[in-house]
Amino acid sequence: MSNTLVGLAMGIGSVLSIAIAPVFSSVLENIKGITIKKLILIVYSVQFAVYLAMAFLNLPVFVILPAYMVMMSSVIAVTPLLSMICMNYASKGYDIDFGTARGLGSL
């Protein structure tokens, strides 16, 4: 796999995340019984399954690239949902320390 293909997959994955994030929000609004936590759990479960397939199966490049794009775009698209959870807790009066999370993310 060339550097060009990896870069192309990363670029397309980023662009796909722009389209996927509103879909996640729409799912939360339109499907009763799906909470933010449940949706995040579903997305992370799919990511984990795709990762396991990529890690342990001998897959051809034309399967690995779309799988990587799906994983990358879903990781990026879940970030606003995590922010929603933080804002929900903050509105309920919980103290949220974003500084510690940013500091640990820098390590």
Short mmCIF file of C-alpha atoms in Angstrom, two decimals:
data_model
loop_
_atom_site.label_atom_id
_atom_site.label_comp_id
_atom_site.label_asym_id
_atom_site.label_seq_id
_atom_site.Cartn_x
_atom_site.Cartn_y
_atom_site.Cartn_z
CA MET A 1 0.00 0.00 0.00
CA SER A 2 1.47 3.33 -1.03
CA ASN A 3 1.60 6.59 0.86
CA THR A 4 -0.74 8.06 -1.75
CA LEU A 5 -3.44 5.48 -0.99
CA VAL A 6 -3.11 6.03 2.74
CA GLY A 7 -3.40 9.80 2.28
CA LEU A 8 -6.36 9.38 -0.03
CA ALA A 9 -8.11 7.12 2.50
CA MET A 10 -7.51 9.64 5.28
CA GLY A 11 -8.81 12.52 3.19
CA ILE A 12 -11.94 10.68 2.11
CA GLY A 13 -12.52 9.51 5.69
CA SER A 14 -12.39 13.09 6.90
CA VAL A 15 -14.83 14.24 4.24
CA LEU A 16 -17.17 11.34 5.06
CA SER A 17 -17.24 12.41 8.69
CA ILE A 18 -18.85 15.68 7.59
CA ALA A 19 -21.74 13.68 6.14
CA ILE A 20 -21.97 11.12 8.94
CA ALA A 21 -22.17 13.54 11.90
CA PRO A 22 -25.60 14.94 10.89
CA VAL A 23 -26.83 11.38 10.34
CA PHE A 24 -25.93 10.52 13.94
CA SER A 25 -27.85 13.56 15.18
CA SER A 26 -30.83 12.62 13.03
CA VAL A 27 -30.83 9.10 14.44
CA LEU A 28 -30.87 10.51 17.97
CA GLU A 29 -33.82 12.77 17.20
CA ASN A 30 -35.93 10.40 15.13
CA ILE A 31 -35.54 6.98 16.75
CA LYS A 32 -37.09 6.68 20.17
CA GLY A 33 -35.16 4.60 22.65
CA ILE A 34 -31.76 5.50 21.23
CA THR A 35 -29.81 7.64 23.65
CA ILE A 36 -26.49 9.32 23.08
CA LYS A 37 -24.75 6.63 25.10
CA LYS A 38 -26.41 3.81 23.16
CA LEU A 39 -25.50 5.36 19.82
CA ILE A 40 -21.89 5.85 20.88
CA LEU A 41 -21.77 2.24 22.09
CA ILE A 42 -23.11 1.02 18.74
CA VAL A 43 -20.62 3.11 16.78
CA TYR A 44 -17.69 1.99 18.95
CA SER A 45 -18.80 -1.64 18.62
CA VAL A 46 -18.80 -1.36 14.83
CA GLN A 47 -15.38 0.29 14.95
CA PHE A 48 -14.06 -2.52 17.14
CA ALA A 49 -15.43 -5.19 14.80
CA VAL A 50 -13.88 -3.49 11.77
CA TYR A 51 -10.58 -3.15 13.61
CA LEU A 52 -10.57 -6.83 14.55
CA ALA A 53 -11.29 -7.80 10.96
CA MET A 54 -8.46 -5.60 9.70
CA ALA A 55 -6.04 -6.82 12.36
CA PHE A 56 -6.60 -10.57 12.16
CA LEU A 57 -7.86 -11.29 8.65
CA ASN A 58 -5.70 -11.20 5.58
CA LEU A 59 -7.80 -8.67 3.69
CA PRO A 60 -6.99 -7.19 0.29
CA VAL A 61 -6.22 -3.49 -0.02
CA PHE A 62 -9.57 -2.73 -1.70
CA VAL A 63 -11.30 -3.93 1.49
CA ILE A 64 -8.90 -2.38 3.99
CA LEU A 65 -9.13 1.15 2.56
CA PRO A 66 -12.94 1.50 2.82
CA ALA A 67 -12.86 -0.14 6.25
CA TYR A 68 -10.27 2.38 7.41
CA MET A 69 -12.32 5.23 5.96
CA VAL A 70 -15.40 4.06 7.88
CA MET A 71 -13.42 3.77 11.11
CA MET A 72 -11.81 7.17 10.73
CA SER A 73 -14.98 8.99 9.76
CA SER A 74 -16.96 7.45 12.61
CA VAL A 75 -14.26 8.38 15.15
CA ILE A 76 -14.41 11.99 13.99
CA ALA A 77 -18.22 12.03 13.80
CA VAL A 78 -18.63 10.73 17.38
CA THR A 79 -16.75 13.68 18.89
CA PRO A 80 -19.78 16.03 18.87
CA LEU A 81 -21.80 13.32 20.64
CA LEU A 82 -19.21 13.14 23.39
CA SER A 83 -19.41 16.93 23.69
CA MET A 84 -23.20 16.63 24.01
CA ILE A 85 -22.76 14.25 26.94
CA CYS A 86 -20.40 16.73 28.63
CA MET A 87 -22.83 19.59 28.10
CA ASN A 88 -25.70 17.51 29.49
CA TYR A 89 -23.70 16.82 32.65
CA ALA A 90 -22.64 20.47 32.91
CA SER A 91 -26.27 21.62 32.61
CA LYS A 92 -27.18 19.28 35.48
CA GLY A 93 -24.64 21.02 37.68
CA TYR A 94 -21.72 18.61 37.47
CA ASP A 95 -18.27 20.18 37.35
CA ILE A 96 -16.43 19.12 34.21
CA ASP A 97 -12.69 19.67 34.06
CA PHE A 98 -11.76 19.97 30.38
CA GLY A 99 -8.21 21.00 31.25
CA THR A 100 -7.25 17.59 32.58
CA ALA A 101 -8.61 15.85 29.50
CA ARG A 102 -6.74 18.20 27.19
CA GLY A 103 -3.57 17.76 29.21
CA LEU A 104 -3.81 13.97 29.10
CA GLY A 105 -4.58 14.10 25.39
CA SER A 106 -1.33 15.98 24.84
CA LEU A 107 0.72 13.17 26.26
#
